[in-house]
XYZ file of C-alpha atoms in Angstrom:
450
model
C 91.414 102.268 107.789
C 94.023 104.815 106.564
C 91.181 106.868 104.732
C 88.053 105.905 106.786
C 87.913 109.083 108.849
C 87.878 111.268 105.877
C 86.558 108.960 102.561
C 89.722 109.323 100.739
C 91.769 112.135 102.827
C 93.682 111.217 105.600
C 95.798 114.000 107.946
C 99.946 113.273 107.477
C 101.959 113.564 110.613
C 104.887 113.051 108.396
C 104.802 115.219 105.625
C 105.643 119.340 105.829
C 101.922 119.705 106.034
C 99.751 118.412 108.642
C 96.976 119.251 107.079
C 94.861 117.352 105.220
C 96.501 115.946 102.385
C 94.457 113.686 99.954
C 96.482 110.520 98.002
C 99.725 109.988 98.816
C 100.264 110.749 102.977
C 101.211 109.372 106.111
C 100.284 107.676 108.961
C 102.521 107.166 112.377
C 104.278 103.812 112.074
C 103.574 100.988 114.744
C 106.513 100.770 116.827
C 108.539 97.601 118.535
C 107.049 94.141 118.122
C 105.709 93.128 122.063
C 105.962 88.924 122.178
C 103.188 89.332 125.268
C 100.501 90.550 122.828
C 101.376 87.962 120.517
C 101.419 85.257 123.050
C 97.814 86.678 124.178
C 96.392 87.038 121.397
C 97.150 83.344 120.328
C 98.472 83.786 116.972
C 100.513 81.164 114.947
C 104.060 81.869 114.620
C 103.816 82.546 110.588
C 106.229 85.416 110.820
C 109.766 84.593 111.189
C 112.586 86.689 113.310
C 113.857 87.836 110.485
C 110.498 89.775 109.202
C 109.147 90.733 112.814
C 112.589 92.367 113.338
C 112.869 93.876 109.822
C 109.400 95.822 110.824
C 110.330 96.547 114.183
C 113.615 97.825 112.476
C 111.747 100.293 110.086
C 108.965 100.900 112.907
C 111.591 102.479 115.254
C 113.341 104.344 112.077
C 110.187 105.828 111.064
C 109.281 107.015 114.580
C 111.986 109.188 114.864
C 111.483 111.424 111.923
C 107.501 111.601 112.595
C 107.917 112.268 116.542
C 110.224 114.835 116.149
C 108.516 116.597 113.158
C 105.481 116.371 115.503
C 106.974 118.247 118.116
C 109.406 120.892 116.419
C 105.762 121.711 114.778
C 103.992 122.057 118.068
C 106.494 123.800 119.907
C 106.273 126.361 117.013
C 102.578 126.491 116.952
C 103.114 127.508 120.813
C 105.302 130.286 120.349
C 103.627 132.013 117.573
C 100.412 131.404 118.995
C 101.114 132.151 122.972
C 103.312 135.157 121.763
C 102.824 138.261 119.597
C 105.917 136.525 117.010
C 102.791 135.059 115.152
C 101.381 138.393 115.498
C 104.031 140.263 113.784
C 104.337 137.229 111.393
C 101.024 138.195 110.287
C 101.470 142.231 109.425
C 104.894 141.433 108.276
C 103.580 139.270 105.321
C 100.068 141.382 104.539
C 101.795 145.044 105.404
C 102.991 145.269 101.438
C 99.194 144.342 100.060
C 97.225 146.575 102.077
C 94.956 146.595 105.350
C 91.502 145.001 104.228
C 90.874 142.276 107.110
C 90.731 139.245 104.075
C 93.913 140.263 102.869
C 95.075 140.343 106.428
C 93.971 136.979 106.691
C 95.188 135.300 103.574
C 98.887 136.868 103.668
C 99.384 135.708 107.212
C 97.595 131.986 106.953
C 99.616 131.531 104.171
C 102.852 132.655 105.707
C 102.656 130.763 109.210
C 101.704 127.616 107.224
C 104.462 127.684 105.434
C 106.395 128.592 107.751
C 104.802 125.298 109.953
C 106.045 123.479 106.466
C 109.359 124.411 106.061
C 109.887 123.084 109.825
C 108.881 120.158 109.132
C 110.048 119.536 105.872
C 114.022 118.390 106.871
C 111.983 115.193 108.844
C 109.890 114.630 105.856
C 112.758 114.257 103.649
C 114.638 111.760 106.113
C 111.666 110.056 106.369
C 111.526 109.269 102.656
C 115.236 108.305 102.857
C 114.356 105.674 105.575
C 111.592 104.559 103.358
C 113.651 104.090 100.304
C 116.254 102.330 101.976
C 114.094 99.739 103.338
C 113.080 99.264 99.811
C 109.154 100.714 100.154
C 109.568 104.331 98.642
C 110.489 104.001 94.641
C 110.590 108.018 94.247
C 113.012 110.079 93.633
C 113.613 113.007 95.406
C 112.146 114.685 91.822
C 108.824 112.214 92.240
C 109.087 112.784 95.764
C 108.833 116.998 95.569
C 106.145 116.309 92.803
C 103.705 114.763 95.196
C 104.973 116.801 98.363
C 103.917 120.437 95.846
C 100.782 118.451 95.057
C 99.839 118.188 98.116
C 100.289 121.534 99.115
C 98.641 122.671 96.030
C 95.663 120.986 97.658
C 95.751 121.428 101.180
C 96.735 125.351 101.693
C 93.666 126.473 99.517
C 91.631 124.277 101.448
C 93.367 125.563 105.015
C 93.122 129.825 103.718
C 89.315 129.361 102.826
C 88.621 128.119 106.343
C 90.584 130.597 107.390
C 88.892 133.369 105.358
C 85.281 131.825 106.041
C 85.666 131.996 109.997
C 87.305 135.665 109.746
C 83.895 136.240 107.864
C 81.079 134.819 109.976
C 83.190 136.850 113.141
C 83.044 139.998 111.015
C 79.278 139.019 110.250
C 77.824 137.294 113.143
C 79.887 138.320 116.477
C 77.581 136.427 119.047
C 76.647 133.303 116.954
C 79.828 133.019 114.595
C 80.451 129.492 116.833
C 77.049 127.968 115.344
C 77.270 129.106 111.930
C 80.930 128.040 111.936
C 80.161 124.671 113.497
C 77.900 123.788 110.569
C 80.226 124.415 107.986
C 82.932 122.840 109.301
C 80.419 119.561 109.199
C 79.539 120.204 105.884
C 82.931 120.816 105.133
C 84.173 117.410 106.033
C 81.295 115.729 104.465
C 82.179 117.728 101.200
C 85.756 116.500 101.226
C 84.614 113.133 101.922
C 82.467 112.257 99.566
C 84.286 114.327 96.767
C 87.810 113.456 97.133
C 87.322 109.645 95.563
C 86.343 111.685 92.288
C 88.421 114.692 92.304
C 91.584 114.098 94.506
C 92.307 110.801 94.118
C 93.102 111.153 89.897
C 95.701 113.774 91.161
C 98.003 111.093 92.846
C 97.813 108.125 90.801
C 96.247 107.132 87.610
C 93.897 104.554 86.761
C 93.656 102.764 83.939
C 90.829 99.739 83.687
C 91.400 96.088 84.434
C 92.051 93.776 81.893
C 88.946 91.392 80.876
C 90.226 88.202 82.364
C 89.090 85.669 85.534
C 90.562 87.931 88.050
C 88.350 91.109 87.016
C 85.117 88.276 86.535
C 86.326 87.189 90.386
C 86.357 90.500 91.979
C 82.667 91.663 90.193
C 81.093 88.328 90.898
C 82.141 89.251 94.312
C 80.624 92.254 94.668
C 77.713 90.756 93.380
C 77.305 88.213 95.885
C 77.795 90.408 98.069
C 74.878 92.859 97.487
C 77.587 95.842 96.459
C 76.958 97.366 92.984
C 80.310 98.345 91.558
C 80.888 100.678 88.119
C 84.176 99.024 87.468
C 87.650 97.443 88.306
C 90.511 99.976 87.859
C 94.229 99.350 88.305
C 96.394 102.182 90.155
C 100.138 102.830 88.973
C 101.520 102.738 92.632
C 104.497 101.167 91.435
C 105.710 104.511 90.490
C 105.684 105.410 94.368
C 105.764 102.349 96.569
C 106.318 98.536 96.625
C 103.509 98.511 99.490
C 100.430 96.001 98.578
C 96.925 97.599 98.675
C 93.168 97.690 97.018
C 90.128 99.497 98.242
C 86.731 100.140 97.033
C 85.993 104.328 96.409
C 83.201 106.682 94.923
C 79.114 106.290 96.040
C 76.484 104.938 93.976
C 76.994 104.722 89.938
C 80.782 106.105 90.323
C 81.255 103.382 93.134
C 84.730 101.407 91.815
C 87.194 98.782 92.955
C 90.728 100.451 92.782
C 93.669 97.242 93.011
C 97.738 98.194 93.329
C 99.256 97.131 90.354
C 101.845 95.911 93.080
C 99.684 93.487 94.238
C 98.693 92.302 91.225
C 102.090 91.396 90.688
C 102.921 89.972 93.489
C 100.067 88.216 95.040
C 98.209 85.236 93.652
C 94.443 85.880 92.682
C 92.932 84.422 95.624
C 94.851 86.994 97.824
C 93.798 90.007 95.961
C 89.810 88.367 96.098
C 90.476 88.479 100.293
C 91.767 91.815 100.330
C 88.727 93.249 97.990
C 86.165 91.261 99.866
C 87.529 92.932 103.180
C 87.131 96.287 101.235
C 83.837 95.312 100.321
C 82.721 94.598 104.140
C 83.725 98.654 104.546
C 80.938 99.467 101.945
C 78.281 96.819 103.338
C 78.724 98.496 106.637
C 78.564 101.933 105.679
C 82.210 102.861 107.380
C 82.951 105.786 105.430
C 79.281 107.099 106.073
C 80.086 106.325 109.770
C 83.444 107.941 109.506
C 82.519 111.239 108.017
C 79.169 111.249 110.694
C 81.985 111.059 113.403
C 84.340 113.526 111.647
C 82.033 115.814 110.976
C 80.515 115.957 114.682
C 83.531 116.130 116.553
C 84.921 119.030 113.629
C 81.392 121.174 114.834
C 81.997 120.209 118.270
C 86.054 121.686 118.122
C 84.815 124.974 116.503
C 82.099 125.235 120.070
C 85.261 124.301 122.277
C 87.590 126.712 120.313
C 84.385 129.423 121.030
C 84.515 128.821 124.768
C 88.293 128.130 125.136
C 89.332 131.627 122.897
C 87.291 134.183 124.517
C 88.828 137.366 125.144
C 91.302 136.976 127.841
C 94.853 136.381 128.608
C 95.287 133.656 125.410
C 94.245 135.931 123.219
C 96.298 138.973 124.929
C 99.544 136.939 125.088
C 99.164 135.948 121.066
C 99.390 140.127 120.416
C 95.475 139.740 119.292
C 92.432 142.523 119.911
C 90.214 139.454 120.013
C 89.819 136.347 117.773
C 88.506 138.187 114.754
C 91.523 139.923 114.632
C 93.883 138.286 111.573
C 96.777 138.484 113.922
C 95.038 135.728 116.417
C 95.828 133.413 113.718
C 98.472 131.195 115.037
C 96.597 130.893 117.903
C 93.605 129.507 115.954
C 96.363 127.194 114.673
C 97.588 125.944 117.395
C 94.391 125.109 119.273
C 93.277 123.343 115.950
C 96.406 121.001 116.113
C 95.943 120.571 119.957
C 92.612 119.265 119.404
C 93.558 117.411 116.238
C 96.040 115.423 118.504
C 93.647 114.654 121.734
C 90.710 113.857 119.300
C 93.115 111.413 117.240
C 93.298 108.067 119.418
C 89.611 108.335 119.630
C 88.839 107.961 115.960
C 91.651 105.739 115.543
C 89.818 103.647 117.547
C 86.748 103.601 115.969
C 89.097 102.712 112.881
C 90.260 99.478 114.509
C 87.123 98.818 115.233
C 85.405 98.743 111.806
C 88.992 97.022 110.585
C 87.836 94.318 112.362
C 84.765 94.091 111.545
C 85.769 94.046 107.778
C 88.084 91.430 108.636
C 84.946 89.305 109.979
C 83.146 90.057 106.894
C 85.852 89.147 104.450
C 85.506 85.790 106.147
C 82.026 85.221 106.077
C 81.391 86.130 102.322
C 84.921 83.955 101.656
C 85.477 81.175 104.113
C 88.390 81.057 103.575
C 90.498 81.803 106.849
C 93.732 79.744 105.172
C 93.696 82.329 102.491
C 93.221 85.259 104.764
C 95.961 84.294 106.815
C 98.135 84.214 103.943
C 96.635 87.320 102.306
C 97.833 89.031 105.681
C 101.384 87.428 105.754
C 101.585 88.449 102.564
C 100.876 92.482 103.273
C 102.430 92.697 106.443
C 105.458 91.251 104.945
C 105.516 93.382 101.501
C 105.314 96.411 103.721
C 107.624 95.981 106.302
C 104.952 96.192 108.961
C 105.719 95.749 112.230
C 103.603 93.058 113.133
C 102.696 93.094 117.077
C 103.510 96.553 118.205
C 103.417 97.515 121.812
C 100.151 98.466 123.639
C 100.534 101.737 124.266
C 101.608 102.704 120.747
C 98.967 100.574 119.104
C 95.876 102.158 121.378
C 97.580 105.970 120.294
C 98.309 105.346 116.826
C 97.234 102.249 115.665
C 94.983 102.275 112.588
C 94.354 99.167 112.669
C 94.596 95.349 114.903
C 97.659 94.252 114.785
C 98.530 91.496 112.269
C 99.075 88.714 114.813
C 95.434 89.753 116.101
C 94.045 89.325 112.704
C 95.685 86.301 111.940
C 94.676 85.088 115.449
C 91.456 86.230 115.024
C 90.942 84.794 111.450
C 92.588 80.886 112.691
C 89.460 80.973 115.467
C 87.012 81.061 112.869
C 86.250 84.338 113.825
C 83.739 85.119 110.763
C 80.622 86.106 112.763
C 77.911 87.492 109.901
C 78.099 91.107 110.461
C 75.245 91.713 107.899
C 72.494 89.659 106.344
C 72.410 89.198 102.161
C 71.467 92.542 100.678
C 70.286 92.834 96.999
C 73.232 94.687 95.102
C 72.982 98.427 96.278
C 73.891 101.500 93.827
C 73.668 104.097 96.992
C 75.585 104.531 100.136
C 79.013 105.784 101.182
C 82.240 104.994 99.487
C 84.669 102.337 100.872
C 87.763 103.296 101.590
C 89.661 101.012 104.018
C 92.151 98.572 103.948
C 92.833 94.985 104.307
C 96.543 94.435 105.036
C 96.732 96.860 107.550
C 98.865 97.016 111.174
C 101.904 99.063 110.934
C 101.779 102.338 109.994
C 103.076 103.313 106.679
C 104.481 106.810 107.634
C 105.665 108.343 104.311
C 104.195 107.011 100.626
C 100.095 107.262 102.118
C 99.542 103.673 100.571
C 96.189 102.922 102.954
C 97.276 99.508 103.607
């Protein structure tokens, strides 16, 4: 589920910032097809040479661009955090607006981010060149900036006032800063969670209501049946970014909606975009986003307690050009453990993302029966964006997001439709949905959740 971990956000490897970046962001792309895990996992050849190699084509393409952006980041991170060059960063960029600590801290976040941005920026922009040419990215490079500023505009205020708070509860609370820090960083998460359906996601697209018609009487029956209460059916302009096919089910309670692509409205047959919406609809049944933000928000409380015990004072601290860790200039340093955590934590949710992508995938064809259609539906996805279908082990257990498509399609040709929940009356609480139906290869530059 491109959005699962964080209802709505998801972290880019791809763009400048590898922050958190609601709407439009990235995801590493599945690399090179593997004919052993197809064979395996006993899936019907429905995918001809021509389309496995066309996403093993733009798997590879995409890899370089995201790897190296990756690395030129994290080798930067190292030497401004394992040196005093972040240090000096720092008083360079607050020295003109005076010496108050949240000044300090503000100037200096702002400037190493950036900084972090700008580096990776060149990769970004080739990435949305091999995007376009494979026929997936419809931006310009004027749309393109647009929702690269956006989504800066979003995610540095967000970085600086966690910046700013921990600088505070040091200042305020030198011996228990850790606890009070871990808390908000859970409630933090949660926050972003459960807002950004309502207030980040009109930012990135707009919505404008379904038409009255069979489809939107299909997709609300649906819900219906299956216990989910749903406000309404909205239509997204992704056109104007992507050719990439996609729906998913956002907000909680009376704001709860189904969101479709207009892309896949106009390219897949009704039936299709029913199977993709009831697999959305198996996220909210299940609680996934709930789950998701639970596990986000524990492991962001337990990364603040390993960044307490892994950034006392001592040579890390001494070799960044820092007095100790409530010092502004032990910023980079702060950065760079976040991102080193970010990266060893990531394969862990990622598989907890497969996981509940699987489960949706039963539950889709439970409430459906319809395994002929799913298989379809999931031809259809992985073919409109250029997923590589059966990507190699390794790749898939690090970065997959979700089962491969031959899995699925394996899966779904087995009768693999175990009831994952019993009938439910129609619900107006619980946690958004956010997942995705067509899912398997990483979409590493236009953030459609596929």
């Amino acid at each position: 589920m491109a959005r699962l971990h964080a209802g709505g956000t998801v972290v880019s490897d791809a763009l400048p910032s590898g922050r958190p970046v609601p709407g439009p962001a990235a995801r590493p792309p599945q690399e090179a097809g593997n004919a052993g895990d197809a064979a395996a996992a006993g899936a019907p050849e429905v995918f001809t040479p021509q389309e496995r190699a066309r996403g093993r084509a733009l798997a590879r393409a995409q890899w370089i661009p995201v790897l190296t952006a990756r690395a030129v980041s994290t080798a930067l991170l190292a030497v401004l955090g394992l040196t005093p060059a972040g240090a000096r960063i720092v008083d360079a960029a607050s020295a003109p607006f005076g010496d108050a600590r949240p000044v300090r801290v503000l100037c200096g976040g702002l400037a190493l981010l950036l900084l972090l941005d700008l580096a990776r920026l060149p990769f970004a922009a080739r990435l949305h060149v091999v995007r376009r040419d494979a026929g997936l990215d419809t931006r310009g490079w004027g749309g393109w900036s647009a929702d690269l500023l956006r989504g800066l505009a979003l995610s540095l205020p967000l970085a600086l006032g966690a910046l700013l708070g921990l600088h505070a509860l040091l200042a305020a609370a030198p011996d228990t800063w850790w606890a009070w820090a871990a808390a908000a960083a859970a409630l933090g998460v949660t926050a972003v969670s459960w807002l950004a359906p309502l207030l980040l996601e009109p930012v990135f697209n707009r919505f404008t209501p379904m038409e009255p018609g069979p489809l939107r009487d299909a997709l609300l029956g649906l819900a219906a049946a299956d216990g989910v209460r749903v406000r309404e059916v909205l239509v997204a302009d992704a056109s104007r970014r992507t050719t990439a096919l996609n729906a998913y089910v956002s907000g909680f309670g009376a704001t709860r909606r189904i969101v479709v692509y207009d892309t896949l409205l106009a390219t897949a047959p009704p039936r299709e975009v029913e199977l993709v919406v009831a697999h959305e609809l198996g996220h909210v049944r299940h609680r996934d986003v709930a789950r998701g933000t639970a596990l986000a928000a524990l492991g962001a409380a337990a990364g603040v307690c390993a960044l307490a015990a892994a950034l006392r004072p001592g040579p890390l601290l001494s070799a960044a050009g820092a007095d100790g860790l409530a010092d502004p200039r032990s910023t980079a340093l702060l950065l760079l453990a976040v991102a080193v955590g970010g990266a060893l934590a990531g394969p862990f949710g990622r598989a907890a993302g497969r996981r509940a992508e699987a489960r949706a995938d039963r539950h889709a064809l439970g409430l459906t029966g319809d395994a002929a259609g799913f298989v379809a539906m999931q031809r259809r996805l992985s073919v409109a964006n250029v997923s590589d279908v059966d990507p190699p082990r390794l790749l898939h257990l690090l970065f997959g997001t979700h089962p491969s498509a031959v899995r699925r399609i394996a899966a779904a040709m087995r009768g693999d439709s175990r009831p994952c929940c019993p009938p439910a009356r129609a619900r107006g609480g619980g946690a958004p949905a956010a997942g995705t139906a067509g899912g398997g290869a990483g979409d590493a530059g236009a953030g459609d959740g596929r």
